[in-house]
XYZ file of C-alpha atoms in Angstrom:
398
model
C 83.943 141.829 105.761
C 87.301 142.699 107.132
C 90.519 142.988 105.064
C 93.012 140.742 105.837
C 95.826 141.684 107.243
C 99.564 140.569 106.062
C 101.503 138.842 108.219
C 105.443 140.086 108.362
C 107.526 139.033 105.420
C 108.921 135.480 105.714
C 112.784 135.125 106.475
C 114.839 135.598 103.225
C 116.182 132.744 101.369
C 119.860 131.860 103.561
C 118.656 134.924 105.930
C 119.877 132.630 108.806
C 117.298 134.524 110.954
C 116.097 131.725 112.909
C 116.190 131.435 116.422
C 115.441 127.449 116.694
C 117.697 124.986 115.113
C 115.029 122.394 114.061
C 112.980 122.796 110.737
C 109.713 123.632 111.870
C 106.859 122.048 109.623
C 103.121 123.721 110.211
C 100.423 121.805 108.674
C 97.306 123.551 107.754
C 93.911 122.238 106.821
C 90.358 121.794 107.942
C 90.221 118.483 108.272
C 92.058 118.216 111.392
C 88.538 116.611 112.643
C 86.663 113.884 112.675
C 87.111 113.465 108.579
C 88.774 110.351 106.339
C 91.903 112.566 105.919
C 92.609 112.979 109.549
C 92.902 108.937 109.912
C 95.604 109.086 107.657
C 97.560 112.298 108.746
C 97.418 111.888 112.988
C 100.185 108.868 112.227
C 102.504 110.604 109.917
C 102.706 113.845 112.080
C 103.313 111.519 115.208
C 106.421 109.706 113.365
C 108.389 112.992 112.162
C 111.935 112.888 113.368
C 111.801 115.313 116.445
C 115.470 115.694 115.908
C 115.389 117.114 113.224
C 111.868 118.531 113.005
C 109.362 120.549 115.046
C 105.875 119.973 114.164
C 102.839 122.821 114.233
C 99.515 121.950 113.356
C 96.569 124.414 112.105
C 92.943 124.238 112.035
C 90.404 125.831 109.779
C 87.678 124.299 110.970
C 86.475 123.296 114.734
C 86.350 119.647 115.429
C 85.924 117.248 118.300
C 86.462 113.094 118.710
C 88.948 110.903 119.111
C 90.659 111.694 115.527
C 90.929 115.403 117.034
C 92.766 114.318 119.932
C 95.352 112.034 118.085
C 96.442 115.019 115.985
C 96.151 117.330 118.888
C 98.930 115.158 120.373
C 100.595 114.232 117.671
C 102.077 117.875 116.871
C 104.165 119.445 119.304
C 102.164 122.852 118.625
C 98.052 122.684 118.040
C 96.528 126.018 116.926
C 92.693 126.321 116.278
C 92.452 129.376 114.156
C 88.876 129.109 112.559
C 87.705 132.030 113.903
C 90.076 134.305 112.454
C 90.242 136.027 108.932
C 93.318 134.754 106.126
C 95.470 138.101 108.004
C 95.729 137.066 111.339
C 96.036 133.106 110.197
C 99.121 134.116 108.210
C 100.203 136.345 111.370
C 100.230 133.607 113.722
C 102.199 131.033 111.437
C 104.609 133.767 110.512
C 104.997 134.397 114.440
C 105.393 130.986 114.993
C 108.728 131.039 112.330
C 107.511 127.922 110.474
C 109.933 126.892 107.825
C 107.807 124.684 105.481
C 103.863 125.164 105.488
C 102.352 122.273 104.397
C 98.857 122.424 103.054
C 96.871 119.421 103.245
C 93.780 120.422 101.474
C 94.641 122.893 98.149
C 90.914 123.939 96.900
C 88.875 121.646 98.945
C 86.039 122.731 101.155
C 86.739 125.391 103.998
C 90.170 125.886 103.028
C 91.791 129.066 103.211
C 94.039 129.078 99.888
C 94.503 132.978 100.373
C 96.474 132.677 103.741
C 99.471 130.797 101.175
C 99.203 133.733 99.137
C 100.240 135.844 101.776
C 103.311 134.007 102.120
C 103.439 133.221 105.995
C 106.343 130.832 105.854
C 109.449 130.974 103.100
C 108.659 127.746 101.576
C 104.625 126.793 100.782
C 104.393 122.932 99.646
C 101.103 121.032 98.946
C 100.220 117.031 99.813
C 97.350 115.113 99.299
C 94.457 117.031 99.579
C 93.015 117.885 96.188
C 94.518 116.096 93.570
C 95.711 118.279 91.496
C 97.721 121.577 91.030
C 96.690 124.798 92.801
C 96.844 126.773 89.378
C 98.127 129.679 90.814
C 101.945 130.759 92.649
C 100.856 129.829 95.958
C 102.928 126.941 96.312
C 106.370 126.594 95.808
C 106.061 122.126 95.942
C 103.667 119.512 95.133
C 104.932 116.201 96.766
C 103.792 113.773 94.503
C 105.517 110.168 92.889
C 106.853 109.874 88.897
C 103.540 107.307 88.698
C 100.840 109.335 89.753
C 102.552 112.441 88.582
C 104.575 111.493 84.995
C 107.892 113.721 84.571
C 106.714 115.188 81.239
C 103.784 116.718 83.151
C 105.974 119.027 85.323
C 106.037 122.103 82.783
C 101.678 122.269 83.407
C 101.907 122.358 87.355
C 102.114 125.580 88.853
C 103.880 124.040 91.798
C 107.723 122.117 91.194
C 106.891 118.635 91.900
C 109.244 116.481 94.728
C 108.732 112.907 93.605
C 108.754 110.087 96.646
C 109.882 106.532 95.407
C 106.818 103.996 95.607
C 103.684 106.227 95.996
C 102.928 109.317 97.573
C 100.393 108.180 99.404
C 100.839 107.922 103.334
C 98.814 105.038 105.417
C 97.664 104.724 109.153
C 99.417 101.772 110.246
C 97.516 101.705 112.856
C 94.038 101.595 111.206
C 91.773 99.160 113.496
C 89.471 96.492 111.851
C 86.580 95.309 113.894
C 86.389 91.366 114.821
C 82.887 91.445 114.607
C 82.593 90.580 110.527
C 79.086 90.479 109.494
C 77.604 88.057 107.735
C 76.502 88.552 104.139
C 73.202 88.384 104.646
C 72.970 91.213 107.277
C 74.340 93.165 104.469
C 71.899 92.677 102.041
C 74.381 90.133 99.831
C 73.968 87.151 98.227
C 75.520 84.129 99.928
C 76.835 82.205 97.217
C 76.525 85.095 94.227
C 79.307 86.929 93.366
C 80.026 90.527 95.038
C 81.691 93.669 92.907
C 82.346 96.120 95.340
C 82.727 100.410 95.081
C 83.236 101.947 98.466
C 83.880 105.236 96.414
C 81.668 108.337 97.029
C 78.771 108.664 94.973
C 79.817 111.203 93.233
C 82.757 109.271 91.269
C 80.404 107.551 89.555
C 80.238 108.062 85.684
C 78.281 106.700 83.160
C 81.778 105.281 81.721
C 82.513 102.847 83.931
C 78.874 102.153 85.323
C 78.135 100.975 81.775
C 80.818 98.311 82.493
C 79.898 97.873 85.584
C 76.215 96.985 84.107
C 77.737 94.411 81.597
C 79.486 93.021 83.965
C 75.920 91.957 86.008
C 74.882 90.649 82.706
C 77.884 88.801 82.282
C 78.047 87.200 85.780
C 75.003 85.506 86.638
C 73.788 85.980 90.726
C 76.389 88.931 90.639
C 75.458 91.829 92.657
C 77.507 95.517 92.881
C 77.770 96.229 96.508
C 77.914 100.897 96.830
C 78.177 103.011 99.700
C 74.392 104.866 100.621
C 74.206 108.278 99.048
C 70.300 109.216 100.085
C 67.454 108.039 98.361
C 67.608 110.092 95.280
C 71.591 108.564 94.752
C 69.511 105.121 95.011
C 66.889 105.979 92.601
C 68.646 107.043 89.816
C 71.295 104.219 89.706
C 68.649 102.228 90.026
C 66.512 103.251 87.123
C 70.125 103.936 85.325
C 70.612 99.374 86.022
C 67.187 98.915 84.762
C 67.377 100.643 81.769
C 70.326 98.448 80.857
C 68.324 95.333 81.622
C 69.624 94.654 84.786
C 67.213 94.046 88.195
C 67.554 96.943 90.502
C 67.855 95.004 93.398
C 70.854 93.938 92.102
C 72.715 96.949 93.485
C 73.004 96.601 97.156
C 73.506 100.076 99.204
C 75.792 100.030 102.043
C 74.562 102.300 105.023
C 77.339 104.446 107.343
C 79.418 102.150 109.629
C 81.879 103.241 112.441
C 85.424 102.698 110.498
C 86.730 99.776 111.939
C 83.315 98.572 111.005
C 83.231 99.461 107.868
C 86.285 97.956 107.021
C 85.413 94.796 108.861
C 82.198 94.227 106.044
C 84.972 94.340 103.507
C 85.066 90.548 104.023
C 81.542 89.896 102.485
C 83.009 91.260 99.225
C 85.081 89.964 96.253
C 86.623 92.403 94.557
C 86.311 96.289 94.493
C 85.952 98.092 91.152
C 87.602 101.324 90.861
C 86.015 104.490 89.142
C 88.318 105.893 85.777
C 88.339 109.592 86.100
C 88.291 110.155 90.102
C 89.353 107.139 91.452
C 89.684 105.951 94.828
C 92.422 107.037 97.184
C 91.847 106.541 100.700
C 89.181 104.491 99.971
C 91.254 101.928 98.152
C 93.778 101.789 100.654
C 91.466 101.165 103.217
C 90.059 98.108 100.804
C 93.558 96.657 100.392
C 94.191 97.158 104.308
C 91.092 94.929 104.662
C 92.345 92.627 102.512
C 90.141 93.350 99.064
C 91.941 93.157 96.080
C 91.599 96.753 94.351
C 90.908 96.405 90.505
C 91.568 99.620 88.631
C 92.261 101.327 85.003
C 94.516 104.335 85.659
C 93.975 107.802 82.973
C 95.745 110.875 82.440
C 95.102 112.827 85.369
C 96.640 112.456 89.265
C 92.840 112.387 90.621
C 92.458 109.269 88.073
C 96.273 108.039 88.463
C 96.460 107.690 92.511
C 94.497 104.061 92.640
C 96.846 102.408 90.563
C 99.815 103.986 92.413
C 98.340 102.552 95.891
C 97.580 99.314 94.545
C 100.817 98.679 92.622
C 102.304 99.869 96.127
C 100.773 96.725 97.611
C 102.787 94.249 95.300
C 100.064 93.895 93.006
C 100.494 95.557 89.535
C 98.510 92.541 88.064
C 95.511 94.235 88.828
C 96.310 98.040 87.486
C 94.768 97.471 84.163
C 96.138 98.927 80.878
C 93.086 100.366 79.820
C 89.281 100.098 80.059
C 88.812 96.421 77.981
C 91.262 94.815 79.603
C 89.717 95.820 82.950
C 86.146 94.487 82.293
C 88.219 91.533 80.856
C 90.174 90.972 84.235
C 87.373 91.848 86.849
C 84.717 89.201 84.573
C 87.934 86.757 84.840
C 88.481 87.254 88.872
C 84.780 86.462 88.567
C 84.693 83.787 87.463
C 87.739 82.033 87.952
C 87.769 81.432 91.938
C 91.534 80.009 91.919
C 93.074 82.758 90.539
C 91.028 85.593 92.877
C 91.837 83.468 96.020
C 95.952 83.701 94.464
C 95.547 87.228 94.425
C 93.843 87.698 97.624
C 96.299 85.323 99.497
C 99.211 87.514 97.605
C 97.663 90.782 99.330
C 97.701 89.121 103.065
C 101.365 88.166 102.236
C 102.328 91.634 101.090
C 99.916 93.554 103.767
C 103.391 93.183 106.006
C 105.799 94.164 104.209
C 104.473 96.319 101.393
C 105.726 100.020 100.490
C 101.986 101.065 101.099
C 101.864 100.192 104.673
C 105.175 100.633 105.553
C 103.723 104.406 107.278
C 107.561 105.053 109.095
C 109.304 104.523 105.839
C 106.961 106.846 103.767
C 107.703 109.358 106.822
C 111.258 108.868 106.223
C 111.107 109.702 102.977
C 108.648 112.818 103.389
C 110.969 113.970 106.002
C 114.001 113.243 102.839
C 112.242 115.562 100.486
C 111.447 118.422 103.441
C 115.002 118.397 104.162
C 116.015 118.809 100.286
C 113.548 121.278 99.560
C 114.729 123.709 102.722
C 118.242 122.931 101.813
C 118.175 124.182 98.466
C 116.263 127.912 99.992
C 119.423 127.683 102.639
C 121.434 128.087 99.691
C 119.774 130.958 98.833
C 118.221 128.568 95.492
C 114.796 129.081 93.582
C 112.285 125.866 94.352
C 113.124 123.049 91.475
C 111.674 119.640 90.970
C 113.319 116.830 92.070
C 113.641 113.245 93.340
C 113.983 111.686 96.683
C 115.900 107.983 96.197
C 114.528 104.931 97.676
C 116.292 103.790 100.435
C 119.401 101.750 100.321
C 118.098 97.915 99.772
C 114.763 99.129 98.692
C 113.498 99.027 95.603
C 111.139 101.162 95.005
């Protein structure tokens, strides 16, 4: 194995040795591919204000598709960079004279946390990706919101923490939904019984909230819980896991792997989509409410368990962010069985789909490109990192 080697030292705080006039962001991940985080990051990068920003993008991992080619073309730089060890990584951004390197994955798979610890650009700031702090001085910013992130938690991050108004979380705008909605019956559903949905990865399932999940079947005669396919041994066991609670195992329906816009188009045949308590869903309950599923969740203590109710109250619907786990078995076995006041709520979401902060993608840009501008402001000045706020637009209430 070879040693990596360090790049140069990044420019000193108000150095002024910089020989382009635009802040120049690099984003670095592996997931610039054919992977759910690339959907939402290809629109974001496209939307920075060239004016003010230049825009490099870095790849840890080789991809091809369609996704690949959107961020490809959406940064004004593209560097694939797999190949090479953490060294010569942290050589090439330092060459490049990025400003702010933006990681986009923390300790997720076939990242490369060690090329921030070589300090390739003079400010290191972490966004989505792993949901929670990087535990270590790698980064000098999380960019998070005061919802998913409270205030009072700042002192156990390792990172200072730039809070966006509304939610941190960034949507494609642009996400396509496939006019060809299948039926319920080529899904495996009922076509009269009730449908609790949970897109989430397998994985996110606990026995917490698949106990209330079960009483919920028991509760709602002809229900059925509608999950995404994990492999036959993900089957099995949840299966055995409903029957041991008395409930039939056929009634939890397995969704297989759809193209996106397909996926998102089957959304339909549901009724309402249960969130998981300690990981919950992120992208996945964006892409719910984007189809026009209301999103039912209980947020906890944790960002990984707090970023749910942050994208749903971001849709104009805080009515269904639950204040803990009774009340949310309450509300979901109301919703099911109260039609009116599901339809309200669904007939809120397509009002609110429009004009909501959560799909408002060049706002949330605005605002990210807000906090970049703060944070290399205060290193002009020659100032340590610090935690701080962007404000909501004028008019906007965030």
């Amino acid at each position: 194995m070879r040693r990596p080697s360090p790049p140069g030292p990044a420019p000193a705080a108000g150095s002024g040795k910089r020989a382009h006039a635009r802040i120049r962001l690099g984003f670095i991940t592996p997931n610039f591919r054919e992977h759910p985080s690339a959907k939402l990051h290809w629109r974001h990068l496209a939307l920075r204000d060239r004016a003010r920003f230049e825009v490099f993008g870095y790849s840890l991992h080789r991809g091809e598709g369609p996704l690949r080619q959107h961020i490809v073309e959406a940064c004004d730089v593209f560097r694939e960079l797999s190949g090479l060890d953490s060294g010569e990584i942290a050589a090439h951004i330092a060459r490049d004279g990025i400003d702010i390197l933006i990681d986009l994955a923390g300790h997720l798979e076939h990242s490369r946390p060690e090329v921030l610890a070589l300090r390739p650009a003079p400010l290191r700031v972490s966004y989505q990706g792993l949901p929670a702090t990087m535990g270590a001085e790698l980064i000098d910013y999380r960019i998070t919101d005061a919802f998913t992130t409270q205030p009072e938690e700042t002192p156990f991050w390792s990172e200072k923490l730039a809070f966006l108004p509304g939610t941190l979380f960034i949507y494609n705008d642009h996400e396509t939904i496939s006019e060809n909605v299948p039926s319920r019956s080529a899904c495996g559903l009922p076509d009269n019984g009730f449908v609790f949905c949970s897109f989430n990865a397998n994985y996110k399932i606990e026995p917490d909230v698949f106990e209330v999940w079960m009483r919920l079947l028991a509760r709602v005669p002809g229900s059925v819980l509608w999950l995404m396919e994990g492999g036959e041994a993900v089957r099995r066991n949840l299966q055995r896991e409903a029957a041991t609670r008395g409930i039939a195992p056929e009634r939890l329906v397995f969704a297989p792997r759809l193209p996106h816009a397909e996926h998102l188009a089957r959304h339909a045949c549901a009724d309402l989509f249960l969130d998981t308590f300690y990981c919950g869903a992120h992208t996945t309950a964006a892409d719910s409410l984007w189809a026009g599923l209301p999103v039912l969740t209980c947020p906890g203590e944790t960002m990984a368990a707090r970023i749910s109710a942050g994208i749903v109250r971001a849709t104009g619907l805080p009515e269904l962010v639950a204040a803990d786990r009774e009340a949310y078995e309450e509300l979901a076995f109301r919703l099911a069985t109260q039609p009116g006041e599901l339809a309200a709520l669904r007939a809120k979401l397509a009002r609110n789909r429009t004009n909501c902060t959560l799909f408002d993608t060049m706002r949330r840009v605005r605002e990210l490109d807000r906090a970049c501008e703060m944070m290399w402001q205060r290193h002009l000045a020659g100032l340590p990192p610090e935690s701080f706020t962007v404000a909501p637009e004028a008019g906007i209430d965030s």
